[in-house]
Amino acid sequence: MVDVDINEKPKGKRYILTWTPWLEIVALSAILICIICSTVVVTVSHDKEVTTWRISPAVWLAIFSAISNVAFSSALATGIAVRFWLRASDGTQLSQLHYIWDHGRGLGFWPAIKSGSEARKVALVCTIAYLVQFSSGPLFQRSTHTLSQSRVVQQNMFFDIANRIPDGWSGNWQSDRTVIHNRRVMSQTQAWYRNDSIAVPSAEGYMCDGTCSGSVRGAGFAYTCAPTTYEPLDLSTNASHRATVFHIRAELVADERSEPLLTLLTKHIDKLEGNCQATVKIDRCNITAAVVEHPIIIQNSTAWFDHSALKFNRSLPIISPYISAGDSLTTPIGSGVGPLAGLQAFVSGHMYDNATTTFNPTLKKWLFAGPGPGTLADVFFKAEPWDFGNHSLISCGLSWDSPTEYVLANLHEWQFRVAERVGRGTERQSFEVTKTVPVLVFWSENQYLGPALAVAILGLFLVASLSWGWWRLEKPVTLSPLETGKVFGGDIFSGVRGDATVSEILREVKDVEVRVDTESGVIAQDQITREEVRMQRPNKVFTTGSGSGIYLAEGMERGEGSQGGSVAGSTRVHTHLGQA
């Protein structure tokens, strides 16, 4: 030990700033800044495209989490040191100080809970702080993720399509007023049948780096349908043998002004009632050539007709009607056919169908058969088993869905394909599209961001609470062995073996009561005789090496030396400190 003259002048007065735990303040501030920055990153990145962030939010959150963890460790260490010395200055058992230092780590948690209120509080606060600090990172990470979204913009594009189908492009008239198709029409019919996509040029303005939908003007047709009519059909008698129950036909005629007109006729049994009383539904639509706005979809370098934009009994938007000489009934044989005649030939070759009834005496049921020649009667027949309700209907269960909408939709597509083939490379149309682009965006989830923010702030307050009362210490404190060894000295542990473990030391000294004056030293509640006090020099003070004294005489109060001098930091001692 070092001896110091009691008449030595006291050290200058310390100011509160000299023992303010600046490290913890900086650490807590860093934690708070990381919490704020993490919240800002999650909030600002919401619904933003991934390509707009050079560093993703997940990386930022990982950086802030790492900084926060380092700051958390520093703040926690400072807080435990403050709590340790505050408790020591108030007086406590050595076991309490040990468990405060250990702050419930690992297997020390349960002994700390049992040891006393202060150690219990520190262990609980630190354990909860560890848990919330651990959970805040995953919660922040879970609060943001990526998902695919559609971005919609308007832009102009190009598409090659003819405004008119020239006469003769679809074939020529024969003597029986039928049409001889050429290879060009056959090629487009094959593409329609296979549902082939249409390739657009690779030039700028034609391709779409997403999904572009719009309406482009081109050759097509307009139509109007007359009100639906119904005819009764009695399937309970043989009189209905060979009656028409399903029919599709297109016929080129002239209207009252002698202008060409294509009529589409469809028939089908729509419903059955008791005793095999059927109702035949009849649709009649008149079709004329026109420039219309075709609904189109383009993806990358592929285009196709948009069937979803069609509505039954509602023509496509009409730009202007037109009449082609090749559609006239007086067109000379061998002349080129017009667009309506081409449509009529398409229906006759690929959609015409006619189904009639026949009674099978063996099965005792009505069946349907040709003459056909199409297959649409089979396609639209309601083949699923169904409960007729009335037993008498079992023998005549014939009904169909309406083919009218299907036929009109496919006529639109076929005419669109023909117009595109005619105008390919020669007639460029400009039109506006709605471009839908799938993009990867960051998406924030408030159900995770809220809890992440709450637990992070809770952890901040828990760590900060450990340092509450730091201003009472009147000096900076740590748990450095240099500082604790200086204050406690070795005499408290004089009866403990030198090679004893921590647990063995704790068993020996756990009941020793100590109170530390942070400016002077430690007072241990043990016995010291007056003879041992008298053996010390009466005008000297034994210190711990810092210049602050521990008086070894009963009755001495703070600031009073044996000669009446003033010594800063003196205190009453009730322990045996060893020889000078």
Coordinates of C-alpha atoms in Angstrom, one line a residue:
M1 CA 0.0 0.0 0.0
V2 CA 1.0 3.6 -0.5
D3 CA 0.9 6.0 2.5
V4 CA -0.1 9.6 2.0
D5 CA 0.2 12.6 4.4
I6 CA -3.1 13.6 5.8
N7 CA -2.2 17.2 5.4
E8 CA -2.0 16.9 1.7
K9 CA -4.4 19.3 0.0
P10 CA -7.5 17.7 -1.4
K11 CA -7.8 17.3 -5.2
G12 CA -9.7 19.8 -7.2
K13 CA -13.4 19.5 -7.3
R14 CA -14.8 17.2 -10.0
Y15 CA -17.5 18.3 -12.3
I16 CA -20.3 16.0 -13.4
L17 CA -19.1 15.9 -17.0
T18 CA -15.9 14.2 -15.8
W19 CA -17.8 11.1 -14.7
T20 CA -20.7 11.2 -17.2
P21 CA -20.8 7.7 -19.0
W22 CA -20.1 9.1 -22.4
L23 CA -19.5 5.7 -23.9
E24 CA -22.9 4.5 -22.9
I25 CA -24.5 7.7 -24.2
V26 CA -22.8 7.3 -27.5
A27 CA -23.8 3.6 -27.6
L28 CA -27.4 4.3 -26.8
S29 CA -27.5 7.1 -29.3
A30 CA -26.1 4.7 -31.9
I31 CA -28.8 2.1 -31.1
L32 CA -31.5 4.8 -31.4
I33 CA -30.1 6.0 -34.7
C34 CA -30.0 2.4 -36.0
I35 CA -33.6 1.9 -35.0
I36 CA -34.6 5.1 -36.8
C37 CA -32.6 4.2 -39.9
S38 CA -34.0 0.7 -40.0
T39 CA -37.5 2.0 -39.8
V40 CA -36.8 4.6 -42.5
V41 CA -35.3 2.0 -44.8
V42 CA -38.3 -0.3 -44.4
T43 CA -40.8 2.5 -44.9
V44 CA -39.0 4.3 -47.8
S45 CA -38.4 1.1 -49.7
H46 CA -42.0 0.1 -49.7
D47 CA -43.3 -0.5 -53.3
K48 CA -40.0 0.7 -54.8
E49 CA -38.5 -1.3 -57.7
V50 CA -35.5 -3.4 -56.7
T51 CA -33.4 -1.9 -59.5
T52 CA -33.7 1.5 -57.9
W53 CA -31.7 0.4 -54.8
R54 CA -28.0 -0.2 -55.3
I55 CA -27.9 -1.7 -51.8
S56 CA -31.0 -3.6 -50.9
P57 CA -32.9 -2.9 -47.7
A58 CA -32.0 -6.3 -46.3
V59 CA -28.3 -5.4 -46.5
W60 CA -28.9 -2.0 -44.9
L61 CA -30.9 -3.7 -42.1
A62 CA -28.0 -6.2 -41.6
I63 CA -25.5 -3.3 -41.3
F64 CA -27.7 -1.4 -38.8
S65 CA -28.3 -4.6 -36.8
A66 CA -24.5 -5.2 -36.6
I67 CA -23.8 -1.7 -35.5
S68 CA -26.7 -1.9 -33.0
N69 CA -25.4 -5.2 -31.5
V70 CA -21.9 -3.7 -31.0
A71 CA -23.4 -0.6 -29.4
F72 CA -25.7 -2.8 -27.3
S73 CA -22.7 -4.7 -25.9
S74 CA -20.9 -1.5 -25.0
A75 CA -24.0 0.1 -23.4
L76 CA -24.8 -3.1 -21.5
A77 CA -21.2 -3.4 -20.1
T78 CA -21.3 0.3 -19.0
G79 CA -24.7 -0.2 -17.4
I80 CA -23.6 -3.2 -15.5
A81 CA -20.5 -1.4 -14.2
V82 CA -22.7 1.5 -13.0
R83 CA -25.2 -0.9 -11.4
F84 CA -22.3 -2.8 -9.7
W85 CA -20.7 0.3 -8.2
L86 CA -24.0 1.9 -7.2
R87 CA -24.9 -1.3 -5.3
A88 CA -21.4 -1.5 -3.8
S89 CA -21.6 2.1 -2.6
D90 CA -25.0 1.4 -0.9
G91 CA -23.6 -1.6 0.9
T92 CA -24.3 -5.2 -0.1
Q93 CA -23.0 -8.7 0.0
L94 CA -20.2 -9.8 -2.2
S95 CA -22.4 -12.5 -3.7
Q96 CA -24.8 -9.7 -4.9
L97 CA -21.9 -7.9 -6.6
H98 CA -20.8 -11.1 -8.2
Y99 CA -24.2 -11.9 -9.7
I100 CA -24.6 -8.3 -10.8
W101 CA -21.3 -8.6 -12.7
D102 CA -22.5 -12.0 -14.1
H103 CA -25.9 -10.4 -15.0
G104 CA -27.6 -13.8 -15.4
R105 CA -25.5 -15.2 -18.1
G106 CA -25.9 -18.9 -18.9
L107 CA -26.1 -21.0 -15.7
G108 CA -25.7 -18.0 -13.5
F109 CA -29.3 -16.9 -14.2
W110 CA -31.1 -19.0 -11.6
P111 CA -28.6 -18.3 -8.8
A112 CA -28.8 -14.6 -9.5
I113 CA -32.6 -14.8 -9.3
K114 CA -32.3 -16.4 -5.8
S115 CA -29.5 -14.3 -4.5
G116 CA -31.3 -11.0 -3.9
S117 CA -33.4 -8.2 -5.3
E118 CA -30.7 -6.2 -7.0
A119 CA -29.0 -9.1 -8.7
R120 CA -32.4 -10.5 -9.6
K121 CA -33.4 -7.2 -11.3
V122 CA -30.1 -6.9 -13.2
A123 CA -30.4 -10.6 -14.4
L124 CA -34.0 -10.1 -15.5
V125 CA -33.3 -6.8 -17.2
C126 CA -30.2 -8.1 -19.0
T127 CA -31.9 -11.3 -20.1
I128 CA -34.9 -9.5 -21.5
A129 CA -32.7 -7.0 -23.2
Y130 CA -30.7 -9.8 -24.8
L131 CA -33.9 -11.4 -26.1
V132 CA -35.4 -8.2 -27.5
Q133 CA -32.1 -7.3 -29.1
F134 CA -32.0 -10.7 -30.7
S135 CA -35.6 -10.6 -31.9
S136 CA -35.5 -7.1 -33.3
G137 CA -33.1 -8.0 -36.1
P138 CA -35.2 -10.9 -37.5
L139 CA -38.4 -8.8 -37.2
F140 CA -36.9 -5.9 -39.1
Q141 CA -35.7 -8.4 -41.8
R142 CA -39.1 -10.0 -41.9
S143 CA -40.8 -6.6 -42.3
T144 CA -39.5 -6.2 -45.9
H145 CA -39.4 -8.7 -48.7
T146 CA -39.6 -8.7 -52.5
L147 CA -42.6 -9.5 -54.7
S148 CA -43.5 -9.2 -58.3
Q149 CA -45.9 -6.4 -59.2
S150 CA -47.3 -5.0 -62.4
R151 CA -46.5 -1.5 -63.5
V152 CA -48.9 0.1 -65.9
V153 CA -47.9 2.9 -68.3
Q154 CA -49.3 4.3 -71.6
Q155 CA -47.3 4.4 -74.7
N156 CA -47.6 4.3 -78.5
M157 CA -46.6 1.3 -80.6
F158 CA -46.7 0.2 -84.3
F159 CA -48.4 -2.8 -85.8
D160 CA -48.7 -3.7 -89.5
I161 CA -52.3 -4.3 -90.6
A162 CA -54.3 -3.5 -93.6
N163 CA -57.4 -1.3 -93.5
R164 CA -59.1 -3.2 -96.3
I165 CA -58.9 -6.7 -97.7
P166 CA -58.4 -6.4 -101.5
D167 CA -60.7 -8.4 -103.7
G168 CA -59.2 -11.7 -104.8
W169 CA -56.9 -12.0 -101.8
S170 CA -59.1 -14.7 -100.3
G171 CA -59.8 -16.5 -103.6
N172 CA -62.0 -16.4 -106.7
W173 CA -65.6 -17.1 -107.5
Q174 CA -66.6 -20.4 -109.2
S175 CA -69.6 -21.0 -111.4
D176 CA -71.7 -22.4 -108.5
R177 CA -71.1 -19.3 -106.5
T178 CA -68.6 -21.1 -104.2
V179 CA -65.1 -19.8 -103.5
I180 CA -61.8 -21.3 -104.6
H181 CA -59.3 -20.6 -101.8
N182 CA -55.7 -19.9 -102.4
R183 CA -52.6 -20.9 -100.4
R184 CA -52.5 -17.5 -98.6
V185 CA -55.9 -18.1 -97.1
M186 CA -55.1 -21.7 -96.3
S187 CA -52.0 -20.5 -94.4
Q188 CA -54.0 -18.1 -92.3
T189 CA -56.7 -20.7 -91.6
Q190 CA -54.0 -23.2 -90.5
A191 CA -52.6 -20.5 -88.1
W192 CA -56.1 -19.9 -86.7
Y193 CA -56.7 -23.6 -86.3
R194 CA -53.4 -24.1 -84.4
N195 CA -53.8 -20.8 -82.5
D196 CA -50.4 -19.7 -83.8
S197 CA -49.0 -16.4 -82.4
I198 CA -48.2 -13.6 -84.7
A199 CA -44.6 -12.4 -84.9
V200 CA -44.0 -8.7 -85.0
P201 CA -41.0 -7.0 -86.5
S202 CA -37.9 -6.5 -84.3
A203 CA -37.8 -2.8 -85.2
E204 CA -38.2 -0.2 -82.5
G205 CA -41.8 0.6 -81.6
Y206 CA -43.1 -2.9 -82.5
M207 CA -42.0 -5.0 -79.6
C208 CA -43.1 -4.7 -76.0
D209 CA -40.9 -5.5 -73.0
G210 CA -43.9 -6.6 -71.0
T211 CA -47.6 -7.0 -71.9
C212 CA -49.0 -4.3 -74.1
S213 CA -52.8 -4.3 -74.8
G214 CA -54.7 -1.9 -77.0
S215 CA -56.8 -1.5 -80.1
V216 CA -55.4 -1.1 -83.6
R217 CA -57.5 -0.2 -86.6
G218 CA -57.7 -2.6 -89.4
A219 CA -60.0 -4.5 -91.8
G220 CA -62.8 -6.4 -90.0
F221 CA -66.5 -6.4 -89.9
A222 CA -69.4 -5.0 -88.0
Y223 CA -72.5 -7.0 -87.0
T224 CA -76.0 -6.6 -85.6
C225 CA -78.1 -9.5 -84.3
A226 CA -81.8 -9.6 -84.5
P227 CA -83.8 -10.4 -81.4
T228 CA -83.6 -14.1 -80.5
T229 CA -86.6 -16.2 -81.6
Y230 CA -87.8 -19.5 -80.3
E231 CA -89.6 -22.5 -81.9
P232 CA -91.2 -25.4 -80.1
L233 CA -90.2 -29.0 -80.9
D234 CA -92.2 -32.0 -79.7
L235 CA -89.9 -34.9 -79.1
S236 CA -92.6 -37.1 -77.7
T237 CA -93.8 -38.3 -81.2
N238 CA -92.1 -39.7 -84.3
A239 CA -93.2 -36.6 -86.2
S240 CA -90.0 -35.0 -84.9
H241 CA -87.8 -37.6 -86.7
R242 CA -85.0 -35.8 -88.6
A243 CA -85.9 -32.5 -87.1
T244 CA -83.0 -29.9 -86.9
V245 CA -81.7 -29.6 -83.3
F246 CA -78.4 -27.9 -84.0
H247 CA -77.4 -25.7 -87.0
I248 CA -74.7 -23.2 -88.1
R249 CA -74.8 -21.5 -91.5
A250 CA -73.5 -18.3 -93.2
E251 CA -75.0 -17.0 -96.4
L252 CA -74.0 -14.1 -98.6
V253 CA -77.1 -12.1 -99.6
A254 CA -78.0 -8.6 -100.6
D255 CA -80.0 -6.2 -98.5
E256 CA -82.8 -3.9 -99.6
R257 CA -80.3 -1.5 -101.1
S258 CA -78.7 -4.4 -103.0
E259 CA -75.6 -4.1 -100.9
P260 CA -73.8 -7.3 -99.9
L261 CA -74.6 -8.7 -96.5
L262 CA -73.4 -11.9 -94.8
T263 CA -76.1 -13.5 -92.6
L264 CA -75.1 -15.9 -89.8
L265 CA -77.8 -18.3 -88.6
T266 CA -77.5 -20.6 -85.6
K267 CA -80.1 -23.0 -84.1
H268 CA -80.0 -25.2 -81.1
I269 CA -82.3 -26.8 -78.5
D270 CA -82.0 -24.5 -75.5
K271 CA -84.2 -26.3 -73.0
L272 CA -86.6 -29.2 -72.4
E273 CA -89.8 -29.3 -70.4
G274 CA -92.2 -32.0 -69.3
N275 CA -93.1 -34.8 -71.7
C276 CA -90.2 -34.0 -74.0
Q277 CA -91.3 -30.5 -75.1
A278 CA -88.2 -28.8 -76.5
T279 CA -87.5 -25.2 -77.3
V280 CA -85.3 -24.3 -80.2
K281 CA -83.4 -21.0 -79.9
I282 CA -82.6 -19.2 -83.2
D283 CA -80.0 -16.4 -83.6
R284 CA -79.7 -14.3 -86.8
C285 CA -76.8 -11.8 -87.2
N286 CA -76.1 -9.5 -90.2
I287 CA -72.4 -8.9 -90.9
T288 CA -70.9 -6.1 -93.0
A289 CA -67.3 -5.2 -94.0
A290 CA -65.8 -2.3 -92.0
V291 CA -62.6 -0.8 -90.6
V292 CA -62.7 -1.6 -86.9
E293 CA -60.5 -1.4 -83.9
H294 CA -59.1 -4.9 -83.2
P295 CA -58.2 -5.7 -79.6
I296 CA -54.6 -6.9 -79.6
I297 CA -52.0 -8.0 -77.1
I298 CA -48.3 -7.9 -77.7
Q299 CA -45.7 -9.6 -75.5
N300 CA -42.0 -9.1 -76.5
S301 CA -42.1 -9.9 -80.2
T302 CA -45.4 -11.9 -80.2
A303 CA -48.9 -10.6 -80.9
W304 CA -52.4 -12.2 -80.8
F305 CA -56.0 -11.3 -81.0
D306 CA -57.5 -10.5 -77.5
H307 CA -60.7 -12.5 -77.2
S308 CA -61.3 -11.3 -73.7
A309 CA -62.2 -7.8 -75.0
L310 CA -65.1 -9.2 -77.1
K311 CA -68.7 -8.9 -75.8
F312 CA -71.5 -10.8 -77.3
N313 CA -74.0 -8.8 -79.5
R314 CA -71.7 -5.8 -79.4
S315 CA -69.6 -5.1 -82.5
L316 CA -66.0 -3.9 -82.3
P317 CA -65.6 -0.1 -82.4
I318 CA -66.3 0.9 -86.0
I319 CA -64.0 3.4 -87.7
S320 CA -65.8 3.3 -91.1
P321 CA -67.9 0.7 -93.1
Y322 CA -66.9 -0.2 -96.6
I323 CA -68.3 -2.1 -99.5
S324 CA -66.2 -4.4 -101.7
A325 CA -67.2 -5.2 -105.3
G326 CA -66.0 -8.7 -104.9
D327 CA -68.9 -9.4 -102.4
S328 CA -71.6 -8.5 -104.9
L329 CA -73.9 -11.3 -106.0
T330 CA -73.4 -10.0 -109.6
T331 CA -69.6 -10.4 -109.5
P332 CA -68.5 -12.2 -112.7
I333 CA -67.3 -15.8 -112.3
G334 CA -63.6 -16.0 -111.9
S335 CA -63.4 -12.6 -110.3
G336 CA -61.7 -12.1 -106.9
V337 CA -64.0 -12.5 -103.9
G338 CA -64.4 -9.7 -101.3
P339 CA -63.9 -10.0 -97.5
L340 CA -67.5 -11.1 -96.8
A341 CA -67.3 -13.8 -99.4
G342 CA -64.1 -14.9 -97.7
L343 CA -65.8 -15.1 -94.3
Q344 CA -68.7 -17.0 -95.8
A345 CA -66.3 -19.5 -97.3
F346 CA -64.5 -19.8 -94.0
V347 CA -67.7 -20.6 -92.1
S348 CA -68.8 -23.1 -94.7
G349 CA -65.5 -24.9 -94.6
H350 CA -64.8 -24.9 -90.9
M351 CA -67.9 -24.1 -88.8
Y352 CA -71.0 -25.2 -90.8
D353 CA -72.8 -27.9 -89.0
N354 CA -76.3 -29.5 -89.0
A355 CA -77.5 -32.1 -86.5
T356 CA -80.9 -33.8 -86.7
T357 CA -82.9 -36.1 -84.4
T358 CA -83.4 -39.8 -84.8
F359 CA -85.3 -42.2 -82.5
N360 CA -83.5 -45.4 -81.5
P361 CA -86.2 -48.0 -80.7
T362 CA -83.7 -50.4 -79.1
L363 CA -82.5 -47.7 -76.6
K364 CA -85.9 -46.0 -76.6
K365 CA -84.1 -42.7 -76.7
W366 CA -83.8 -39.8 -79.1
L367 CA -80.3 -39.4 -80.6
F368 CA -78.8 -36.7 -82.8
A369 CA -76.7 -37.3 -85.9
G370 CA -75.6 -35.7 -89.2
P371 CA -75.7 -34.9 -92.0
G372 CA -73.1 -32.6 -90.5
P373 CA -70.4 -32.3 -91.7
G374 CA -68.9 -30.3 -88.8
T375 CA -68.1 -31.2 -85.3
L376 CA -69.5 -28.2 -83.4
A377 CA -72.7 -30.1 -82.6
D378 CA -70.5 -32.4 -80.5
V379 CA -68.5 -29.5 -79.0
F380 CA -71.6 -27.6 -77.8
F381 CA -73.7 -30.6 -76.8
K382 CA -74.5 -30.7 -73.0
A383 CA -73.0 -34.2 -72.5
E384 CA -72.7 -34.1 -68.7
P385 CA -75.2 -36.4 -66.9
W386 CA -78.0 -34.3 -65.5
D387 CA -81.1 -34.8 -63.5
F388 CA -84.1 -34.2 -65.6
G389 CA -86.4 -34.1 -62.7
N390 CA -89.2 -35.6 -64.8
H391 CA -88.7 -39.2 -65.7
S392 CA -90.3 -38.7 -69.0
L393 CA -87.3 -36.5 -70.1
I394 CA -84.8 -39.3 -69.9
S395 CA -85.6 -40.5 -73.4
C396 CA -85.2 -37.1 -75.0
G397 CA -82.3 -35.4 -73.1
L398 CA -80.9 -33.3 -76.0
S399 CA -79.8 -29.8 -75.4
W400 CA -76.9 -27.5 -76.4
D401 CA -75.1 -24.4 -75.4
S402 CA -75.3 -21.5 -77.8
P403 CA -72.6 -21.4 -80.5
T404 CA -73.3 -17.9 -81.7
E405 CA -70.8 -16.1 -79.6
Y406 CA -68.1 -18.6 -80.4
V407 CA -68.6 -18.3 -84.1
L408 CA -68.5 -14.5 -84.1
A409 CA -65.4 -14.4 -82.0
N410 CA -63.5 -16.7 -84.3
L411 CA -64.7 -14.8 -87.3
H412 CA -63.2 -11.7 -85.7
E413 CA -59.9 -13.5 -85.1
W414 CA -59.7 -15.0 -88.6
Q415 CA -60.4 -11.6 -90.2
F416 CA -57.8 -10.0 -88.0
R417 CA -55.2 -12.6 -89.1
V418 CA -56.0 -12.0 -92.8
A419 CA -55.8 -8.2 -92.4
E420 CA -52.4 -8.5 -90.6
R421 CA -51.1 -10.8 -93.4
V422 CA -52.3 -8.3 -96.1
G423 CA -50.7 -5.3 -94.4
R424 CA -47.5 -7.0 -93.2
G425 CA -44.5 -4.8 -94.0
T426 CA -46.6 -2.3 -96.0
E427 CA -49.3 -0.7 -93.8
R428 CA -47.9 0.5 -90.5
Q429 CA -50.5 1.6 -87.9
S430 CA -49.7 3.6 -84.8
F431 CA -51.9 3.0 -81.8
E432 CA -51.8 3.6 -78.0
V433 CA -51.4 0.7 -75.7
T434 CA -51.5 0.0 -72.0
K435 CA -48.2 -1.5 -71.1
T436 CA -48.1 -3.8 -68.1
V437 CA -44.6 -4.6 -67.0
P438 CA -43.9 -7.2 -64.2
V439 CA -41.3 -5.7 -61.9
L440 CA -39.7 -6.9 -58.7
V441 CA -40.4 -4.5 -55.8
F442 CA -39.7 -4.2 -52.1
W443 CA -42.8 -4.7 -50.0
S444 CA -43.0 -3.7 -46.3
E445 CA -45.2 -5.5 -43.8
N446 CA -46.4 -3.3 -41.0
Q447 CA -47.4 -6.4 -38.9
Y448 CA -43.7 -7.1 -38.5
L449 CA -42.3 -3.5 -38.6
G450 CA -44.5 -2.5 -35.6
P451 CA -43.3 -5.3 -33.3
A452 CA -39.7 -4.8 -34.5
L453 CA -39.8 -1.1 -33.6
A454 CA -41.5 -1.9 -30.2
V455 CA -39.0 -4.5 -29.1
A456 CA -36.0 -2.4 -30.3
I457 CA -37.2 0.6 -28.3
L458 CA -37.9 -1.7 -25.3
G459 CA -34.3 -3.1 -25.5
L460 CA -33.0 0.5 -25.6
F461 CA -34.9 1.5 -22.5
L462 CA -33.9 -1.7 -20.6
V463 CA -30.2 -1.1 -21.3
A464 CA -30.5 2.6 -20.4
S465 CA -32.2 1.7 -17.1
L466 CA -29.1 -0.1 -15.8
S467 CA -27.2 3.2 -15.7
W468 CA -29.9 5.1 -13.8
G469 CA -28.3 6.9 -10.9
W470 CA -24.8 7.2 -12.5
W471 CA -24.5 10.8 -11.2
R472 CA -24.2 9.5 -7.6
L473 CA -20.9 7.8 -8.3
E474 CA -18.9 11.0 -8.7
K475 CA -16.3 9.3 -10.8
P476 CA -16.1 7.2 -14.0
V477 CA -16.4 3.5 -13.3
T478 CA -15.6 0.3 -15.0
L479 CA -15.3 -3.4 -14.0
S480 CA -11.6 -3.5 -14.9
P481 CA -9.6 -5.8 -12.7
L482 CA -7.3 -2.8 -12.0
E483 CA -10.2 -0.8 -10.6
T484 CA -11.9 -3.6 -8.6
G485 CA -8.6 -4.9 -7.3
K486 CA -7.5 -1.4 -6.2
V487 CA -10.7 -0.8 -4.3
F488 CA -11.3 -4.2 -2.7
G489 CA -7.7 -5.2 -2.2
G490 CA -6.6 -8.7 -1.2
D491 CA -7.3 -8.7 2.5
I492 CA -11.0 -9.5 2.1
F493 CA -9.9 -12.7 0.5
S494 CA -7.1 -13.5 2.9
G495 CA -8.6 -16.7 4.1
V496 CA -9.2 -18.1 0.5
R497 CA -6.8 -20.4 -1.2
G498 CA -4.8 -18.9 -4.0
D499 CA -5.9 -21.5 -6.6
A500 CA -9.6 -21.3 -5.6
T501 CA -12.2 -21.1 -8.4
V502 CA -14.8 -18.5 -8.6
S503 CA -17.4 -20.7 -7.1
E504 CA -15.1 -21.7 -4.2
I505 CA -14.3 -18.0 -3.5
L506 CA -18.0 -17.2 -3.6
R507 CA -18.7 -19.8 -0.9
E508 CA -16.1 -18.3 1.3
V509 CA -17.0 -14.6 1.1
K510 CA -20.6 -14.5 -0.1
D511 CA -21.8 -13.4 3.3
V512 CA -19.3 -10.6 3.7
E513 CA -21.0 -7.2 3.8
V514 CA -19.2 -4.4 2.0
R515 CA -19.8 -0.8 1.3
V516 CA -17.6 1.1 -1.2
D517 CA -16.9 4.8 -1.3
T518 CA -16.0 5.2 -4.9
E519 CA -13.5 7.9 -4.1
S520 CA -11.8 6.1 -1.2
G521 CA -12.1 2.4 -1.0
V522 CA -14.0 -0.5 0.6
I523 CA -15.4 -1.0 4.0
A524 CA -15.8 -4.6 5.0
Q525 CA -18.0 -5.4 8.0
D526 CA -15.6 -7.5 10.0
Q527 CA -13.6 -7.1 13.2
I528 CA -10.5 -5.0 13.8
T529 CA -9.0 -4.4 17.2
R530 CA -7.9 -1.1 18.6
E531 CA -4.4 -2.5 19.1
E532 CA -4.2 -3.0 15.3
V533 CA -5.3 0.5 14.7
R534 CA -2.7 1.9 17.2
M535 CA 0.0 0.1 15.4
Q536 CA -0.5 2.4 12.4
R537 CA 1.2 5.7 12.3
P538 CA -1.3 8.2 13.7
N539 CA -0.6 10.9 11.1
K540 CA -0.8 8.6 8.1
V541 CA -3.6 7.1 6.0
F542 CA -3.4 3.8 4.2
T543 CA -4.8 4.1 0.7
T544 CA -5.6 1.8 -2.2
G545 CA -3.1 3.5 -4.4
S546 CA -5.2 6.2 -5.9
G547 CA -4.4 8.9 -3.3
S548 CA -7.8 8.7 -1.7
G549 CA -7.7 7.4 1.8
I550 CA -9.3 4.8 4.0
Y551 CA -9.0 5.8 7.6
L552 CA -8.2 2.9 10.0
A553 CA -9.4 4.5 13.1
E554 CA -12.9 4.4 14.7
G555 CA -14.7 7.6 15.0
M556 CA -13.0 9.4 12.0
E557 CA -15.6 11.0 9.8
R558 CA -15.3 12.0 6.1
G559 CA -12.9 14.9 5.7
E560 CA -11.4 14.7 9.2
G561 CA -7.8 13.6 9.7
S562 CA -6.2 12.8 13.1
Q563 CA -4.5 16.2 13.1
G564 CA -7.6 18.0 12.1
G565 CA -6.6 18.2 8.5
S566 CA -8.9 17.7 5.6
V567 CA -8.6 14.6 3.4
A568 CA -10.9 14.1 0.5
G569 CA -12.7 10.8 0.3
S570 CA -12.2 9.4 3.8
T571 CA -14.6 6.9 5.3
R572 CA -15.2 4.6 8.3
V573 CA -13.6 1.2 8.1
H574 CA -14.7 -1.9 10.0
T575 CA -12.3 -4.5 8.6
H576 CA -8.9 -5.9 8.9
L577 CA -6.8 -4.6 5.9
G578 CA -3.5 -6.2 6.8
Q579 CA -0.2 -4.6 7.6
A580 CA 1.0 -1.3 6.3

